[in-house]
Amino acid sequence: INLNNWDNEFHQNLQLKISQRATSSVGIEIAGRDIFKKSNYLNFLTSRKEFKVIHDNWQVKDQKNTGFCWLYSGLNVLRFIALRKLNQMIDFSQTFIAFYDKLERANLYLQQIVNSNINQNEDEEQNNDYYLDKLFRPQSNKKFDFNNFDQNQSEFVLNYIQREDLMQDAGQWIFLVNIVNKYGIIPSNQMHISPTTFATSQLNDHLKLRLISAAKELKINDNKNEIIENTMKDIYFTLCVHFGTPPKSFEWIVNNRIENLTPLEFSQYVFANELNNFVSILNDPRQENTNLIIEISWTGNVIGGKPIRHVLTTIDQLKEIAKTALINRQLIWIGCDWRKSIVDKEGILGEPSMDINLIYGWNISLNKREKLEMGISSLKHAVVITGFSDFNEQDKIIYNNQNQNQNQNHILNKRYWRVENTHGSKSGKNGFYLMTDNWFEQNVFQIVVHRSVLAPELQNSFFRGNTNIILPPWDPIATLAKY
């Protein structure tokens, strides 16, 4: 390390000196931003009429201090389905779904403990402490080779789940479908919104403590059914304390008559079987082939429910499917790497954010596949695409005549997407963001659309095809169900 030479070289580099002064004065986010591009994007974002297709006219919901982005975005999609079908704007209860999601995850975890191969074998001589030590007190110098993972080694997977995922809020689109299929859904005014609805960390910690205590009992006792029954009763009571008791039925107007409906009857009235016709499309550039089926192991929320299942496609086809869905009046649930190249206050997902190569004098370039392989990119956030705009040559002429600003030409050769976030009106522009086509290509991995907008081969692959690839729960593609 030659600090003296580096110090002299730094002070002789005019570009770095300018970066130093700007960053130390206003911070890296402002210093590294292209102000000219930003102003043009803002002009575009603030006008709804510039979007050729747009399907939002409501106040953005706020998940606050929870990890329920998948749930809030999913309910935004369901709200739009109800609006199209019933011509009613129905806000569905996040609390109701969260209650049963946590109840089912607790049950799934206990069954995984019972079914795993970490239970003591009667023929082995090790005592109970040996197994407890391996599961709950792993040695820091014992490194598991994830690259040579044997799916039967459930000990290591459960250890990972307990340390990283157990009773966290994170999830996937299919988690919402599983809960609605089993328990139904209710309007938000039919269940009290408690403080825990918007801040779940303490509840999660308490549930995790109760479940790990039960896991310890399951390893040293034979009366497993009784242990699970008592534990699940405690979990249910705890959820009732925090969220309130879910209603068994409620009144709703159906065909101009007041009906008393259960949550499952209400779900059938609003959605029929439509939620089971949605398909998760995935772009994973690490995979060479398309139309393959990928599933995520050891990750779910309901025993016997649908697994996390994707059909692979190219990024270009992913974008065209998204465009087709929007034209056909669908909102699109997406999984993305949210924090990359984002100007949060102005609501821009794209190029105007920090240029770190310019600021630091670097010359680095990693593509989407390399970022996944190196672990610096993954699915971290779920949002909804509500609109898009394509500009052709005629659009450019009209737009420039209206704005008399040739500096805006650079933004008119691309497609732009309108995104609804889940952090209320204070994020972005009233909760919405402008996503560039390039940002979509680099940071969007998953979209969920109705099967009606898919080619027959993709439909057949998803609904009838065998699983080709099984990914572990720590894979970058699986992490949306973790964060």
GROMACS .gro file of C-alpha atoms in nm, residues 145-461:
model
  317
  145ASP     CA    1  -2.065  -2.566   0.088
  146PHE     CA    2  -2.374  -2.411  -0.069
  147ASN     CA    3  -2.246  -2.489  -0.419
  148ASN     CA    4  -2.258  -2.863  -0.346
  149PHE     CA    5  -2.587  -2.856  -0.164
  150ASP     CA    6  -2.768  -3.185  -0.111
  151GLN     CA    7  -3.142  -3.125  -0.091
  152ASN     CA    8  -3.174  -3.396   0.175
  153GLN     CA    9  -2.953  -3.203   0.414
  154SER     CA   10  -3.250  -3.034   0.574
  155GLU     CA   11  -3.050  -2.960   0.889
  156PHE     CA   12  -2.859  -2.686   0.714
  157VAL     CA   13  -3.163  -2.543   0.540
  158LEU     CA   14  -3.366  -2.518   0.861
  159ASN     CA   15  -3.068  -2.364   1.034
  160TYR     CA   16  -3.057  -2.102   0.759
  161ILE     CA   17  -3.433  -2.042   0.779
  162GLN     CA   18  -3.420  -1.993   1.156
  163ARG     CA   19  -3.136  -1.743   1.136
  164GLU     CA   20  -3.254  -1.549   0.831
  165ASP     CA   21  -3.622  -1.595   0.749
  166LEU     CA   22  -3.830  -1.736   1.032
  167MET     CA   23  -4.154  -1.533   1.071
  168GLN     CA   24  -4.034  -1.238   0.868
  169ASP     CA   25  -4.287  -1.038   0.664
  170ALA     CA   26  -4.134  -1.094   0.323
  171GLY     CA   27  -4.318  -1.297   0.064
  172GLN     CA   28  -4.422  -1.359  -0.292
  173TRP     CA   29  -4.731  -1.312  -0.509
  174ILE     CA   30  -4.829  -1.675  -0.467
  175PHE     CA   31  -4.839  -1.632  -0.086
  176LEU     CA   32  -5.133  -1.395  -0.131
  177VAL     CA   33  -5.306  -1.640  -0.365
  178ASN     CA   34  -5.258  -1.924  -0.116
  179ILE     CA   35  -5.415  -1.728   0.169
  180VAL     CA   36  -5.711  -1.606  -0.040
  181ASN     CA   37  -5.770  -1.960  -0.167
  182LYS     CA   38  -5.781  -2.101   0.187
  183TYR     CA   39  -5.931  -1.821   0.397
  184GLY     CA   40  -6.082  -1.574   0.153
  185ILE     CA   41  -6.055  -1.197   0.171
  186ILE     CA   42  -6.243  -0.908   0.332
  187PRO     CA   43  -6.279  -0.531   0.282
  188SER     CA   44  -6.048  -0.325   0.501
  189ASN     CA   45  -6.337  -0.176   0.700
  190GLN     CA   46  -6.434  -0.522   0.827
  191MET     CA   47  -6.121  -0.570   1.042
  192HIS     CA   48  -5.957  -0.329   1.282
  193ILE     CA   49  -5.627  -0.179   1.171
  194SER     CA   50  -5.400  -0.215   1.473
  195PRO     CA   51  -5.056  -0.057   1.531
  196THR     CA   52  -4.900  -0.398   1.454
  197THR     CA   53  -5.040  -0.377   1.099
  198PHE     CA   54  -4.780  -0.108   1.029
  199ALA     CA   55  -4.499  -0.223   1.261
  200THR     CA   56  -4.446  -0.598   1.288
  201SER     CA   57  -4.091  -0.641   1.419
  202GLN     CA   58  -4.182  -0.708   1.783
  203LEU     CA   59  -4.455  -0.952   1.688
  204ASN     CA   60  -4.216  -1.134   1.455
  205ASP     CA   61  -3.955  -1.165   1.729
  206HIS     CA   62  -4.210  -1.303   1.976
  207LEU     CA   63  -4.347  -1.555   1.725
  208LYS     CA   64  -3.996  -1.669   1.637
  209LEU     CA   65  -3.915  -1.721   2.006
  210ARG     CA   66  -4.227  -1.933   2.057
  211LEU     CA   67  -4.157  -2.144   1.748
  212ILE     CA   68  -3.794  -2.212   1.832
  213SER     CA   69  -3.900  -2.317   2.179
  214ALA     CA   70  -4.146  -2.558   2.018
  215ALA     CA   71  -3.877  -2.686   1.781
  216LYS     CA   72  -3.662  -2.773   2.080
  217GLU     CA   73  -3.950  -2.970   2.234
  218LEU     CA   74  -4.016  -3.153   1.907
  219LYS     CA   75  -3.661  -3.285   1.901
  220ILE     CA   76  -3.667  -3.435   2.248
  221ASN     CA   77  -4.028  -3.548   2.291
  222ASP     CA   78  -4.243  -3.806   2.118
  223ASN     CA   79  -4.583  -3.636   2.163
  224LYS     CA   80  -4.531  -3.419   1.856
  225ASN     CA   81  -4.900  -3.371   1.768
  226GLU     CA   82  -4.972  -3.234   2.114
  227ILE     CA   83  -4.671  -2.998   2.097
  228ILE     CA   84  -4.782  -2.865   1.759
  229GLU     CA   85  -5.143  -2.825   1.874
  230ASN     CA   86  -5.042  -2.627   2.184
  231THR     CA   87  -4.793  -2.416   1.992
  232MET     CA   88  -5.037  -2.328   1.715
  233LYS     CA   89  -5.299  -2.233   1.975
  234ASP     CA   90  -5.046  -1.996   2.133
  235ILE     CA   91  -4.960  -1.853   1.791
  236TYR     CA   92  -5.329  -1.797   1.712
  237PHE     CA   93  -5.392  -1.624   2.045
  238THR     CA   94  -5.084  -1.405   1.995
  239LEU     CA   95  -5.202  -1.299   1.651
  240CYS     CA   96  -5.545  -1.217   1.791
  241VAL     CA   97  -5.382  -1.000   2.059
  242HIS     CA   98  -5.188  -0.805   1.797
  243PHE     CA   99  -5.421  -0.791   1.497
  244GLY     CA  100  -5.766  -0.855   1.642
  245THR     CA  101  -5.989  -1.153   1.567
  246PRO     CA  102  -6.069  -1.204   1.197
  247PRO     CA  103  -6.443  -1.189   1.123
  248LYS     CA  104  -6.621  -1.512   1.030
  249SER     CA  105  -6.877  -1.324   0.819
  250PHE     CA  106  -6.992  -0.973   0.733
  251GLU     CA  107  -7.266  -0.794   0.541
  252TRP     CA  108  -7.217  -0.686   0.180
  253ILE     CA  109  -7.450  -0.567  -0.094
  254VAL     CA  110  -7.478  -0.825  -0.373
  255ASN     CA  111  -7.714  -0.756  -0.665
  256ASN     CA  112  -7.886  -0.479  -0.467
  257ARG     CA  113  -7.946  -0.709  -0.170
  258ILE     CA  114  -7.769  -0.721   0.165
  259GLU     CA  115  -7.601  -1.060   0.199
  260ASN     CA  116  -7.415  -1.212   0.492
  261LEU     CA  117  -7.093  -1.349   0.340
  262THR     CA  118  -6.799  -1.542   0.475
  263PRO     CA  119  -6.453  -1.424   0.360
  264LEU     CA  120  -6.436  -1.722   0.123
  265GLU     CA  121  -6.781  -1.643  -0.021
  266PHE     CA  122  -6.678  -1.281  -0.068
  267SER     CA  123  -6.359  -1.389  -0.245
  268GLN     CA  124  -6.560  -1.613  -0.476
  269TYR     CA  125  -6.803  -1.329  -0.547
  270VAL     CA  126  -6.526  -1.086  -0.642
  271PHE     CA  127  -6.266  -1.308  -0.807
  272ALA     CA  128  -6.425  -1.646  -0.876
  273ASN     CA  129  -6.122  -1.860  -0.971
  274GLU     CA  130  -5.928  -1.587  -1.149
  275LEU     CA  131  -5.636  -1.565  -0.906
  276ASN     CA  132  -5.531  -1.918  -0.999
  277ASN     CA  133  -5.492  -1.808  -1.360
  278PHE     CA  134  -5.204  -1.570  -1.294
  279VAL     CA  135  -4.856  -1.668  -1.406
  280SER     CA  136  -4.515  -1.564  -1.274
  281ILE     CA  137  -4.273  -1.487  -1.559
  282LEU     CA  138  -3.903  -1.473  -1.472
  283ASN     CA  139  -3.595  -1.331  -1.639
  284ASP     CA  140  -3.287  -1.501  -1.494
  285PRO     CA  141  -2.992  -1.431  -1.728
  286ARG     CA  142  -2.790  -1.708  -1.561
  287GLN     CA  143  -3.011  -1.960  -1.740
  288GLU     CA  144  -2.934  -2.023  -2.107
  289ASN     CA  145  -3.275  -2.164  -2.207
  290THR     CA  146  -3.628  -2.025  -2.188
  291ASN     CA  147  -3.969  -2.182  -2.119
  292LEU     CA  148  -3.811  -2.375  -1.831
  293ILE     CA  149  -3.984  -2.400  -1.493
  294ILE     CA  150  -3.802  -2.278  -1.181
  295GLU     CA  151  -3.923  -2.346  -0.827
  296ILE     CA  152  -3.784  -2.231  -0.493
  297SER     CA  153  -3.729  -2.502  -0.233
  298TRP     CA  154  -3.816  -2.472   0.137
  299THR     CA  155  -4.001  -2.145   0.081
  300GLY     CA  156  -4.377  -2.104   0.110
  301ASN     CA  157  -4.654  -2.019   0.350
  302VAL     CA  158  -4.932  -2.279   0.330
  303ILE     CA  159  -4.893  -2.657   0.356
  304GLY     CA  160  -5.042  -2.797   0.039
  305GLY     CA  161  -5.054  -2.452  -0.120
  306LYS     CA  162  -4.902  -2.349  -0.449
  307PRO     CA  163  -4.520  -2.327  -0.454
  308ILE     CA  164  -4.312  -2.035  -0.576
  309ARG     CA  165  -4.303  -2.125  -0.945
  310HIS     CA  166  -4.174  -1.925  -1.242
  311VAL     CA  167  -4.150  -1.980  -1.616
  312LEU     CA  168  -3.831  -1.846  -1.775
  313THR     CA  169  -3.820  -1.601  -2.063
  314THR     CA  170  -3.597  -1.331  -2.213
  315ILE     CA  171  -3.600  -0.973  -2.093
  316ASP     CA  172  -3.734  -0.851  -2.428
  317GLN     CA  173  -4.025  -1.093  -2.410
  318LEU     CA  174  -4.081  -0.999  -2.046
  319LYS     CA  175  -4.126  -0.634  -2.147
  320GLU     CA  176  -4.357  -0.717  -2.436
  321ILE     CA  177  -4.573  -0.932  -2.210
  322ALA     CA  178  -4.592  -0.643  -1.962
  323LYS     CA  179  -4.695  -0.403  -2.237
  324THR     CA  180  -4.962  -0.643  -2.364
  325ALA     CA  181  -5.101  -0.689  -2.013
  326LEU     CA  182  -5.131  -0.314  -1.958
  327ILE     CA  183  -5.306  -0.269  -2.293
  328ASN     CA  184  -5.550  -0.539  -2.182
  329ARG     CA  185  -5.628  -0.345  -1.862
  330GLN     CA  186  -5.418  -0.538  -1.617
  331LEU     CA  187  -5.190  -0.408  -1.345
  332ILE     CA  188  -4.858  -0.591  -1.322
  333TRP     CA  189  -4.707  -0.714  -0.996
  334ILE     CA  190  -4.326  -0.710  -1.035
  335GLY     CA  191  -4.023  -0.824  -0.833
  336CYS     CA  192  -3.716  -0.606  -0.873
  337ASP     CA  193  -3.388  -0.484  -0.722
  338TRP     CA  194  -3.536  -0.157  -0.604
  339ARG     CA  195  -3.244   0.039  -0.461
  340LYS     CA  196  -3.036   0.046  -0.780
  341SER     CA  197  -3.015   0.378  -0.970
  342ILE     CA  198  -3.305   0.546  -0.798
  343VAL     CA  199  -3.380   0.913  -0.731
  344ASP     CA  200  -3.631   0.858  -0.455
  345LYS     CA  201  -3.755   1.209  -0.382
  346GLU     CA  202  -3.820   1.287  -0.747
  347GLY     CA  203  -3.959   0.945  -0.831
  348ILE     CA  204  -3.716   0.832  -1.100
  349LEU     CA  205  -3.588   0.481  -1.163
  350GLY     CA  206  -3.315   0.526  -1.419
  351GLU     CA  207  -3.011   0.702  -1.557
  352PRO     CA  208  -3.028   1.040  -1.378
  353SER     CA  209  -2.918   0.886  -1.050
  354MET     CA  210  -2.557   0.865  -0.933
  355ASP     CA  211  -2.283   0.810  -1.191
  356ILE     CA  212  -2.026   0.645  -0.966
  357ASN     CA  213  -1.776   0.595  -1.249
  358LEU     CA  214  -1.773   0.970  -1.308
  359ILE     CA  215  -1.756   1.062  -0.939
  360TYR     CA  216  -1.485   0.813  -0.836
  361GLY     CA  217  -1.291   0.792  -1.160
  362TRP     CA  218  -1.375   0.424  -1.194
  363ASN     CA  219  -1.429   0.224  -1.509
  364ILE     CA  220  -1.646  -0.069  -1.402
  365SER     CA  221  -1.932  -0.235  -1.581
  366LEU     CA  222  -2.124  -0.543  -1.464
  367ASN     CA  223  -2.419  -0.682  -1.654
  368LYS     CA  224  -2.737  -0.827  -1.501
  369ARG     CA  225  -2.608  -1.182  -1.505
  370GLU     CA  226  -2.276  -1.093  -1.344
  371LYS     CA  227  -2.450  -0.900  -1.067
  372LEU     CA  228  -2.666  -1.202  -0.987
  373GLU     CA  229  -2.372  -1.441  -0.993
  374MET     CA  230  -2.165  -1.217  -0.765
  375GLY     CA  231  -2.451  -1.165  -0.521
  376ILE     CA  232  -2.478  -0.786  -0.557
  377SER     CA  233  -2.822  -0.794  -0.719
  378SER     CA  234  -3.137  -0.981  -0.620
  379LEU     CA  235  -3.514  -0.950  -0.589
  380LYS     CA  236  -3.569  -0.714  -0.298
  381HIS     CA  237  -3.898  -0.532  -0.352
  382ALA     CA  238  -4.241  -0.580  -0.506
  383VAL     CA  239  -4.425  -0.293  -0.676
  384VAL     CA  240  -4.692  -0.254  -0.944
  385ILE     CA  241  -4.663  -0.122  -1.299
  386THR     CA  242  -4.971   0.087  -1.376
  387GLY     CA  243  -4.888   0.238  -1.715
  388PHE     CA  244  -4.642   0.284  -2.000
  389SER     CA  245  -4.562   0.513  -2.289
  390ASP     CA  246  -4.405   0.438  -2.626
  391PHE     CA  247  -4.284   0.728  -2.843
  392ASN     CA  248  -4.266   0.703  -3.219
  393GLU     CA  249  -4.138   0.966  -3.465
  394GLN     CA  250  -4.474   1.145  -3.486
  395ASP     CA  251  -4.493   1.160  -3.107
  396LYS     CA  252  -4.148   1.321  -3.099
  397ILE     CA  253  -4.254   1.596  -3.341
  398ILE     CA  254  -4.571   1.673  -3.144
  399TYR     CA  255  -4.392   1.660  -2.810
  400ASN     CA  256  -4.111   1.893  -2.920
  401ASN     CA  257  -4.354   2.137  -3.077
  402GLN     CA  258  -4.539   2.155  -2.748
  403ASN     CA  259  -4.233   2.184  -2.526
  404GLN     CA  260  -3.987   2.371  -2.753
  405ASN     CA  261  -3.700   2.197  -2.580
  406GLN     CA  262  -3.462   1.993  -2.792
  407ASN     CA  263  -3.281   1.869  -2.482
  408GLN     CA  264  -3.574   1.636  -2.428
  409ASN     CA  265  -3.505   1.440  -2.747
  410HIS     CA  266  -3.292   1.188  -2.558
  411ILE     CA  267  -3.588   1.063  -2.357
  412LEU     CA  268  -3.823   1.020  -2.651
  413ASN     CA  269  -3.658   0.721  -2.813
  414LYS     CA  270  -3.745   0.481  -2.534
  415ARG     CA  271  -4.035   0.325  -2.351
  416TYR     CA  272  -4.124   0.448  -2.005
  417TRP     CA  273  -4.316   0.274  -1.733
  418ARG     CA  274  -4.525   0.415  -1.448
  419VAL     CA  275  -4.473   0.238  -1.116
  420GLU     CA  276  -4.679   0.245  -0.796
  421ASN     CA  277  -4.468   0.195  -0.484
  422THR     CA  278  -4.592   0.082  -0.141
  423HIS     CA  279  -4.459   0.360   0.082
  424GLY     CA  280  -4.735   0.619   0.060
  425SER     CA  281  -4.755   0.954  -0.114
  426LYS     CA  282  -4.434   1.088   0.043
  427SER     CA  283  -4.213   0.862  -0.167
  428GLY     CA  284  -4.155   0.943  -0.533
  429LYS     CA  285  -4.408   1.173  -0.693
  430ASN     CA  286  -4.716   1.116  -0.479
  431GLY     CA  287  -4.608   0.754  -0.448
  432PHE     CA  288  -4.544   0.695  -0.819
  433TYR     CA  289  -4.220   0.657  -1.013
  434LEU     CA  290  -4.104   0.688  -1.372
  435MET     CA  291  -3.911   0.375  -1.470
  436THR     CA  292  -3.688   0.385  -1.777
  437ASP     CA  293  -3.675   0.093  -2.014
  438ASN     CA  294  -3.308   0.044  -1.935
  439TRP     CA  295  -3.383   0.027  -1.560
  440PHE     CA  296  -3.647  -0.235  -1.636
  441GLU     CA  297  -3.394  -0.443  -1.828
  442GLN     CA  298  -3.131  -0.429  -1.555
  443ASN     CA  299  -3.338  -0.451  -1.237
  444VAL     CA  300  -3.673  -0.621  -1.303
  445PHE     CA  301  -3.665  -0.999  -1.274
  446GLN     CA  302  -4.025  -1.107  -1.228
  447ILE     CA  303  -4.369  -1.005  -1.351
  448VAL     CA  304  -4.705  -1.162  -1.271
  449VAL     CA  305  -4.977  -1.145  -1.536
  450HIS     CA  306  -5.298  -1.322  -1.628
  451ARG     CA  307  -5.255  -1.622  -1.854
  452SER     CA  308  -5.482  -1.464  -2.117
  453VAL     CA  309  -5.198  -1.239  -2.239
  454LEU     CA  310  -4.946  -1.523  -2.276
  455ALA     CA  311  -4.855  -1.731  -2.578
  456PRO     CA  312  -4.980  -2.094  -2.557
  457GLU     CA  313  -4.629  -2.233  -2.508
  458LEU     CA  314  -4.571  -2.022  -2.197
  459GLN     CA  315  -4.911  -2.118  -2.057
  460ASN     CA  316  -4.845  -2.486  -2.115
  461SER     CA  317  -4.500  -2.465  -1.959
   0.00000   0.00000   0.00000
